[in-house]
Coordinates of C-alpha atoms and ligand atoms in Angstrom, one line a residue:
X1 CA -26.3 42.9 65.3
X2 CA -24.3 43.6 62.6
X3 CA -21.5 41.7 62.8
X4 CA -18.9 44.4 61.2
X5 CA -15.7 43.0 61.9
X6 CA -14.1 40.4 63.6
X7 CA -10.5 40.3 65.4
X8 CA -9.6 36.5 66.5
X9 CA -6.6 36.5 69.7
X10 CA -4.4 33.5 69.1
X11 CA -4.5 31.5 65.8
X12 CA -3.9 27.8 67.6
X13 CA -5.3 24.2 66.9
X14 CA -8.3 27.1 67.2
X15 CA -8.3 30.2 66.3
X16 CA -6.8 29.4 62.8
X17 CA -9.6 27.8 61.9
X18 CA -12.0 29.7 64.0
X19 CA -10.6 33.0 62.0
X20 CA -10.8 31.0 58.5
X21 CA -14.1 29.4 58.3
X22 CA -15.3 33.0 60.2
X23 CA -13.7 34.3 56.1
X24 CA -15.1 31.8 54.7
X25 CA -18.4 32.7 55.7
X26 CA -17.7 36.3 53.9
X27 CA -17.3 38.5 57.6
X28 CA -14.3 40.3 57.9
X29 CA -11.1 38.7 59.9
X30 CA -8.1 39.9 61.9
X31 CA -6.5 37.4 63.1
X32 CA -4.3 38.2 66.4
X33 CA -1.0 36.2 67.0
X34 CA 2.6 37.1 68.1
X35 CA 5.0 34.6 66.2
X36 CA 6.4 36.9 62.9
X37 CA 6.8 33.8 61.5
X38 CA 3.7 32.3 61.6
X39 CA 1.7 35.9 60.9
X40 CA 4.4 35.1 57.9
X41 CA 3.0 31.9 56.8
X42 CA -0.7 33.7 57.5
X43 CA -0.8 36.2 54.9
X44 CA 1.0 34.1 52.6
X45 CA -2.7 31.6 52.6
X46 CA -0.2 29.0 54.3
X47 CA -1.5 27.1 57.6
X48 CA 1.6 26.3 59.9
X49 CA -0.4 23.7 61.4
X50 CA -1.2 20.5 60.4
X51 CA -4.5 19.5 60.7
X52 CA -6.6 18.1 57.5
X53 CA -8.2 20.5 55.4
X54 CA -7.2 23.8 57.4
X55 CA -4.5 25.1 55.0
X56 CA -6.6 24.2 52.0
X57 CA -9.1 27.1 54.2
X58 CA -6.4 29.6 55.4
X59 CA -5.5 29.4 51.4
X60 CA -9.2 30.7 50.3
X61 CA -9.7 32.7 53.4
X62 CA -6.5 34.9 52.4
X63 CA -7.0 35.4 49.0
X64 CA -10.7 35.8 49.3
X65 CA -9.4 38.9 50.8
X66 CA -11.7 38.1 54.2
X67 CA -9.1 37.3 56.3
X68 CA -5.0 38.8 57.7
X69 CA -3.2 38.8 60.4
X70 CA -1.4 40.8 62.6
X71 CA 0.7 41.5 65.1
X72 CA -1.2 44.9 67.0
X73 CA -4.1 43.9 68.8
X74 CA -5.0 47.5 69.6
X75 CA -5.0 48.3 65.3
X76 CA -6.5 45.5 64.3
X77 CA -10.1 46.0 67.8
X78 CA -10.7 49.8 65.6
X79 CA -12.6 48.5 63.4
X80 CA -14.0 45.8 64.9
X81 CA -16.7 44.9 66.8
X82 CA -16.8 41.2 68.0
X83 CA -13.0 40.3 69.7
X84 CA -12.6 36.6 69.9
X85 CA -10.5 34.8 72.7
X86 CA -8.0 31.6 71.7
X87 CA -5.1 32.5 73.6
X88 CA -4.2 29.2 75.1
X89 CA -5.0 28.8 79.0
X90 CA -2.2 26.1 80.1
X91 CA -1.8 24.8 83.8
X92 CA 1.4 26.4 86.4
X93 CA 3.5 23.9 87.9
X94 CA 1.6 23.2 91.1
X95 CA -0.9 22.7 88.7
X96 CA -3.3 25.4 88.4
X97 CA -4.6 28.1 85.4
X98 CA -2.2 29.8 83.5
X99 CA -4.2 32.8 82.6
X100 CA -1.6 35.3 82.1
X101 CA -2.2 34.4 77.9
X102 CA -6.2 35.8 78.5
X103 CA -5.6 38.5 81.0
X104 CA -3.0 40.2 79.1
X105 CA -5.4 39.9 75.7
X106 CA -8.1 41.5 77.6
X107 CA -5.9 44.3 78.4
X108 CA -5.4 44.7 75.0
X109 CA -8.8 44.5 74.3
X110 CA -9.9 47.5 77.4
X111 CA -7.7 50.0 75.6
X112 CA -9.6 49.7 72.6
X113 CA -13.5 48.3 73.7
X114 CA -16.3 50.8 72.0
X115 CA -20.0 50.8 73.1
X116 CA -21.9 48.3 71.4
X117 CA -18.9 45.6 70.7
X118 CA -19.0 42.0 71.6
X119 CA -16.1 39.7 73.2
X120 CA -16.1 36.6 72.8
X121 CA -14.2 34.2 75.2
X122 CA -13.6 31.2 74.0
X123 CA -10.7 29.1 75.8
X124 CA -10.5 27.0 78.3
X125 CA -10.7 28.4 82.1
X126 CA -11.4 27.3 85.4
X127 CA -15.5 28.0 86.4
X128 CA -16.1 31.9 87.2
X129 CA -13.1 32.9 84.9
X130 CA -15.3 35.9 82.3
X131 CA -17.2 36.8 85.5
X132 CA -13.9 36.8 88.2
X133 CA -11.4 38.4 85.5
X134 CA -11.7 39.3 82.6
X135 CA -15.4 41.0 82.7
X136 CA -12.7 43.4 85.6
X137 CA -10.3 43.5 83.2
X138 CA -12.8 45.0 80.5
X139 CA -14.5 47.2 82.4
X140 CA -11.5 49.0 82.9
X141 CA -12.5 50.7 79.7
X142 CA -15.1 52.3 81.3
X143 CA -17.9 50.5 79.8
X144 CA -20.1 48.0 81.8
X145 CA -20.6 44.7 80.9
X146 CA -23.9 43.7 80.2
X147 CA -24.4 46.8 79.6
X148 CA -22.4 49.1 77.2
X149 CA -20.4 46.0 75.8
X150 CA -21.6 42.6 75.2
X151 CA -19.9 39.3 76.0
X152 CA -20.5 35.9 75.7
X153 CA -18.4 32.4 76.6
X154 CA -18.7 29.4 74.4
X155 CA -15.8 26.5 74.1
X156 CA -14.0 25.0 71.6
X157 CA -14.8 21.1 71.3
X158 CA -13.3 20.1 67.8
X159 CA -11.3 17.2 67.8
X160 CA -7.9 17.2 67.0
X161 CA -7.1 15.7 63.6
X162 CA -10.9 16.3 62.6
X163 CA -11.3 20.1 63.9
X164 CA -12.6 21.2 61.5
X165 CA -15.7 19.1 59.8
X166 CA -16.0 18.5 63.7
X167 CA -16.0 22.7 63.7
X168 CA -19.2 23.0 61.5
X169 CA -21.1 20.2 63.3
X170 CA -20.6 20.2 66.7
X171 CA -22.9 20.6 68.9
X172 CA -21.8 24.2 70.1
X173 CA -22.8 25.9 73.5
X174 CA -23.4 29.1 73.7
X175 CA -23.5 31.1 77.6
X176 CA -23.8 35.7 77.9
X177 CA -23.7 37.6 80.8
X178 CA -27.1 37.6 79.2
X179 CA -30.0 37.6 76.8
X180 CA -28.5 39.9 74.3
X181 CA -25.5 38.6 74.2
X182 CA -26.6 35.2 74.0
X183 CA -28.0 35.6 71.5
X184 CA -25.6 37.7 69.6
X185 CA -22.9 34.8 70.3
X186 CA -25.8 32.3 68.4
X187 CA -26.3 34.2 65.3
X188 CA -22.8 34.3 65.1
X189 CA -21.6 31.1 65.2
X190 CA -24.7 30.4 63.7
X191 CA -22.4 31.6 60.3
X192 CA -20.0 28.9 60.7
X193 CA -21.9 25.6 62.3
X194 CA -24.7 23.6 61.2
X195 CA -24.8 22.3 64.9
X196 CA -27.2 22.2 67.3
X197 CA -26.8 25.2 69.4
X198 CA -27.5 24.9 72.8
X199 CA -27.4 28.1 74.9
X200 CA -26.5 27.9 78.4
X201 CA -28.0 30.2 81.4
X202 CA -25.2 32.1 82.1
X203 CA -21.7 32.5 81.4
X204 CA -20.4 30.6 84.3
X205 CA -22.8 26.9 83.1
X206 CA -20.8 26.6 79.2
X207 CA -17.7 27.6 81.5
X208 CA -18.3 24.0 83.0
X209 CA -19.8 22.7 80.0
X210 CA -16.0 22.4 79.0
X211 CA -14.5 21.3 82.0
X212 CA -16.8 18.4 82.7
X213 CA -16.9 17.1 78.9
X214 CA -12.8 16.6 79.5
X215 CA -13.3 15.3 82.7
X216 CA -15.6 12.6 81.8
X217 CA -13.3 11.0 79.3
X218 CA -10.2 11.6 81.7
X219 CA -12.4 9.1 84.6
X220 CA -13.4 6.9 82.7
X221 CA -10.2 6.3 80.6
X222 CA -8.6 6.2 84.9
X223 CA -11.8 3.3 85.0
X224 CA -10.7 1.0 82.1
X225 CA -6.5 1.9 83.5
X226 CA -8.2 0.8 86.6
X227 CA -10.0 -2.5 85.4
X228 CA -6.5 -3.3 82.9
X229 CA -4.3 -3.6 85.9
X230 CA -6.6 -5.3 87.8
X231 CA -7.1 -8.0 85.5
X232 CA -3.8 -8.7 83.7
X233 CA -3.2 -9.1 87.6
X234 CA -6.7 -11.6 87.4
X235 CA -5.4 -13.4 84.4
X236 CA -8.3 -11.6 82.0
X237 CA -7.8 -9.8 79.5
X238 CA -9.6 -6.3 80.0
X239 CA -10.0 -5.5 76.0
X240 CA -11.8 -8.7 76.0
X241 CA -14.0 -8.0 79.1
X242 CA -14.3 -3.8 78.2
X243 CA -15.9 -4.4 74.1
X244 CA -18.5 -7.1 75.4
X245 CA -19.8 -5.1 78.5
X246 CA -19.7 -2.0 75.6
X247 CA -22.3 -4.3 74.2
X248 CA -25.2 -3.5 77.6
X249 CA -26.7 -0.6 75.5
X250 CA -25.8 1.8 78.4
X251 CA -22.2 1.3 79.0
X252 CA -19.1 2.8 77.1
X253 CA -16.2 2.0 78.6
X254 CA -13.2 3.5 77.0
X255 CA -9.4 2.3 75.7
X256 CA -6.8 1.8 78.7
X257 CA -3.2 3.1 77.3
X258 CA 0.1 4.0 78.4
X259 CA -1.4 7.1 80.3
X260 CA -3.7 10.3 79.0
X261 CA -2.3 12.7 77.1
X262 CA -3.3 16.4 75.6
X263 CA -3.4 20.2 76.4
X264 CA -7.2 19.3 77.5
X265 CA -8.0 16.0 79.2
X266 CA -4.7 15.9 80.9
X267 CA -4.9 19.6 81.8
X268 CA -9.1 20.7 82.1
X269 CA -10.1 18.4 85.0
X270 CA -7.4 20.7 87.7
X271 CA -9.7 23.0 87.1
X272 CA -12.0 22.2 88.3
X273 CA -10.4 21.1 91.4
X274 CA -8.4 24.2 91.5
X275 CA -12.2 26.2 92.1
X276 CA -13.6 23.0 93.7
X277 CA -11.1 23.3 96.4
X278 CA -10.9 27.1 96.8
X279 CA -14.5 27.5 97.3
X280 CA -13.9 25.0 100.0
X281 CA -15.3 21.8 98.3
X282 CA -13.8 18.6 97.2
X283 CA -12.9 16.9 93.9
X284 CA -11.5 13.0 95.1
X285 CA -12.5 10.9 92.2
X286 CA -11.5 13.7 89.6
X287 CA -8.6 13.9 91.7
X288 CA -8.1 10.3 91.9
X289 CA -8.3 9.8 88.1
X290 CA -5.8 11.8 87.5
X291 CA -3.1 10.1 89.8
X292 CA -4.1 6.4 88.2
X293 CA -4.1 8.3 84.4
X294 CA -0.8 10.3 85.3
X295 CA 0.6 7.2 86.8
X296 CA 0.2 4.2 83.3
X297 CA 4.1 5.3 82.8
X298 CA 5.1 3.9 86.0
X299 CA 2.8 0.9 85.5
X300 CA 3.9 0.2 81.6
X301 CA 7.7 0.6 83.1
X302 CA 6.6 -2.5 85.1
X303 CA 5.3 -4.4 82.3
X304 CA 9.2 -3.7 80.9
X305 CA 10.8 -4.9 83.9
X306 CA 8.9 -7.8 83.4
X307 CA 9.5 -8.1 79.7
X308 CA 13.0 -8.4 79.8
X309 CA 13.3 -9.8 82.9
X310 CA 11.9 -13.2 81.0
X311 CA 14.2 -12.6 78.4
X312 CA 15.8 -13.0 80.6
X313 CA 18.0 -9.1 80.7
X314 CA 17.9 -5.9 82.6
X315 CA 16.4 -2.4 81.4
X316 CA 20.0 -0.9 83.1
X317 CA 22.4 -0.2 80.0
X318 CA 19.4 -2.1 77.7
X319 CA 18.2 -0.7 74.9
X320 CA 14.3 0.1 74.7
X321 CA 12.6 2.0 71.4
X322 CA 9.7 3.6 71.8
X323 CA 6.3 3.6 68.8
X324 CA 5.2 7.1 68.6
X325 CA 5.7 10.2 71.7
X326 CA 2.8 11.8 69.9
X327 CA -0.2 11.9 72.7
X328 CA -2.4 10.5 70.3
X329 CA -3.3 8.2 66.8
X330 CA -2.2 10.4 63.9
X331 CA -1.5 13.7 65.0
X332 CA 2.3 15.5 66.0
X333 CA 1.6 17.0 69.1
X334 CA 3.4 16.0 72.3
X335 CA 1.8 17.9 74.4
X336 CA 1.2 16.7 78.1
X337 CA 2.4 12.5 76.5
X338 CA 2.3 9.7 77.8
X339 CA 6.0 9.3 76.6
X340 CA 7.3 11.5 77.8
X341 CA 7.4 11.0 81.2
X342 CA 8.4 7.1 79.6
X343 CA 11.4 8.0 78.4
X344 CA 12.2 10.3 81.7
X345 CA 11.6 7.1 84.2
X346 CA 13.4 4.5 81.9
X347 CA 16.7 6.8 81.4
X348 CA 16.3 7.6 84.9
X349 CA 16.4 3.0 85.0
X350 CA 19.8 3.5 82.7
X351 CA 18.6 2.2 79.4
X352 CA 19.2 4.4 75.9
X353 CA 16.1 4.6 75.1
X354 CA 16.1 5.8 70.5
X355 CA 11.8 7.5 69.7
X356 CA 10.3 7.2 65.9
X357 CA 7.1 9.2 65.5
X358 CA 5.9 9.3 61.9
X359 CA 4.4 13.0 62.5
X360 CA 6.4 14.9 65.6
X361 CA 9.4 16.6 64.8
X362 CA 12.4 15.0 66.2
X363 CA 13.8 18.3 67.9
X364 CA 10.5 17.3 70.3
X365 CA 11.4 13.8 70.4
X366 CA 15.0 14.7 71.3
X367 CA 14.2 17.3 73.5
X368 CA 12.9 14.2 75.6
X369 CA 15.7 12.8 75.5
X370 CA 15.7 9.7 73.4
X371 CA 17.6 10.0 70.5
X372 CA 15.1 9.6 67.6
X373 CA 15.5 7.2 64.7
X374 CA 14.2 5.6 61.9
X375 CA 11.5 2.8 62.5
X376 CA 13.4 0.2 61.3
X377 CA 16.7 0.9 63.4
X378 CA 13.7 0.0 66.3
X379 CA 12.7 -3.0 65.3
X380 CA 16.6 -4.2 66.5
X381 CA 15.9 -2.7 69.6
X382 CA 16.3 -5.0 72.7
X383 CA 12.7 -4.1 73.5
X384 CA 10.3 -2.8 71.2
X385 CA 7.2 -0.3 73.6
X386 CA 4.9 1.3 71.6
X387 CA 2.1 3.8 72.9
X388 CA 1.1 6.0 70.8
X389 CA -1.8 4.1 68.2
X390 CA -0.5 6.0 64.8
X391 CA -2.5 3.8 61.5
X392 CA 1.2 3.2 60.1
X393 CA 1.9 0.8 63.3
X394 CA -0.9 -1.0 62.6
X395 CA 0.3 -3.2 60.2
X396 CA 3.8 -3.8 62.2
X397 CA 4.2 -8.1 61.7
X398 CA 5.7 -10.7 64.8
X399 CA 8.7 -11.1 62.3
X400 CA 9.7 -7.4 63.0
X401 CA 10.5 -7.4 66.0
X402 CA 13.5 -8.7 65.8
X403 CA 14.1 -9.5 70.0
X404 CA 10.9 -10.9 69.6
X405 CA 10.3 -8.5 73.1
X406 CA 7.1 -6.0 72.3
X407 CA 5.3 -4.5 75.3
X408 CA 1.6 -2.2 73.2
X409 CA -0.1 -0.3 75.5
X410 CA -2.3 0.0 72.9
X411 CA -4.6 -2.9 72.0
X412 CA -4.2 -2.7 67.9
X413 CA -2.2 -5.8 67.5
X414 CA -3.4 -9.3 69.0
X415 CA -1.7 -10.5 71.6
X416 CA -1.9 -14.4 70.0
X417 CA -0.2 -13.5 66.4
X418 CA 2.4 -11.9 68.0
X419 CA 3.6 -15.6 71.1
X420 CA 3.1 -17.3 69.1
X421 CA 6.1 -17.1 66.9
X422 CA 7.7 -16.8 69.9
X423 CA 7.4 -12.6 70.2
X424 CA 7.3 -12.0 74.3
X425 CA 4.1 -10.3 74.1
X426 CA 3.1 -7.6 77.4
X427 CA 0.1 -5.1 77.1
X428 CA -1.8 -3.1 79.2
X429 CA -5.2 -4.7 80.0
X430 CA -3.8 -8.0 78.0
X431 CA -3.0 -11.4 79.0
Ligands
LIG1 N1 -7.5 8.6 75.2 C1 -7.2 6.9 76.0 N2 -8.5 5.8 76.2 C2 -8.9 6.8 75.2 C3 -9.5 8.2 74.3 C4 -8.0 8.3 75.0 O1 -6.5 6.2 76.6 O2 -10.2 4.9 74.9 C5 -6.5 9.4 75.4 C6 -5.6 9.5 74.1 O3 -4.0 8.8 73.5 C7 -4.7 10.9 74.1 C8 -6.0 11.4 75.6 O4 -6.8 10.0 75.7 O5 -3.9 10.8 75.4 C9 -7.3 12.0 74.7 O6 -8.0 12.3 73.9 P1 -8.5 12.3 73.7 O7 -9.1 11.8 72.3 O8 -9.8 10.9 74.0 O9 -9.0 14.1 73.2 P2 -8.2 15.1 72.7 O10 -6.9 16.2 74.0 O11 -8.1 15.4 71.8 O12 -9.8 16.3 72.5 C10 -10.7 16.6 73.8 C11 -11.8 16.0 73.2 N3 -13.1 16.3 73.9 C12 -13.4 15.2 74.4 O13 -14.1 14.1 73.6 C13 -15.0 16.1 75.2 C14 -12.6 17.0 72.4 O14 -13.4 18.0 71.2 C15 -12.2 18.4 72.9 O15 -12.0 19.7 71.8 C16 -10.6 18.7 73.2 O16 -10.8 17.8 74.1 C17 -10.3 20.0 74.0 O17 -9.5 20.3 73.7 O18 -10.9 20.2 74.8

């Protein structure tokens, strides 16, 4: 198949770098987005997303003339024979996948779909979405999937903060409605990745791969968190124990912390639960892992209560300083962050919350109900709580903790160093 032009729907954390990489490989790309401000920025050669190397990549792609962006999807697909869908699939209030963006995008594509076009889906979605939801919408065009047009599913797997490297080096999984579709997608993605391409049997297998990767990680972290809480009760340092266990050649337990955030691990397991239950199947382990990880802000609250008690104080009316609201270190993203749940619990208990994050915008911090303050003000608070493992926080010293109460939920600082200087130090899994 000759790739004349690609239209990419969705220019977020994954869609934008994907678009810029295809443009770099000298295939003409039209990106489709809704936000006018974002469209304007990209067309000027600037990335609206903070990600290492992305600004330069977008700048070069736009200046070379191979990437441009519009809000008119139907117009964009006129001269394209490849349509890639990378729009968000968030979770609704009942923990079910909200596929509205995928559906409306496919409706647009169905109006302009031509014979021999290829549609590629990258958005994460419950198993069966391509077959049961996307194909029927695309077939409203009057064309038949697998006969008149091709369709493949290939999940993105890049890690935020290392997206461009991982997108071009990680192995990529591709499943198609038939061999021809899968092969066309393989040839296309070979243009942007040095990584292995793993062709799986069909669309649903490729959808499953994506979900089980993040579910594996979520379940592993839940195990680490449960071990941490048990160890705290037994007077065992869980971090020391996990690190030692991980020297076993077949053990790799992840790191306990304040909970699991981000738009992937905290959501994808629920997509498996949703489909399993719809099909009369059960997913007790996956559900329990979610409950454990979602419960971690409550556990951190108990650590704060204990630390304050040791200092002769209550959480009520106290000023608590939060270090980091981003869901993980060195990123600004605060989607599904455990910081939000913790801040809400503490506010409900009558505490006053100040928060600092070197990357997350002030308005996001304030939307959680905390006052956004500078680092110095955090250290003046009665109790300092570290939630995100930003590199900058690894330099915190006991002297900085003015009121000598510190709850450190990530294992990035040595408890003994703080205790020796009279700091009350509590941490997830620490004794
Ligand atoms: N976390 C822990 N302990 C750990 C590791 C992570 O508590 O040992 C927490 C983090 O602090 C964070 C959350 O888990 O709150 C998720 O962080 P992460 O680094 O595990 O993953 P994400 O969400 O940034 O990216 C994941 C990656 N998936 C896998 O590694 C299987 C990435 O490759 C995917 O592309 C991405 O999900 C996605 O888009 O699905």
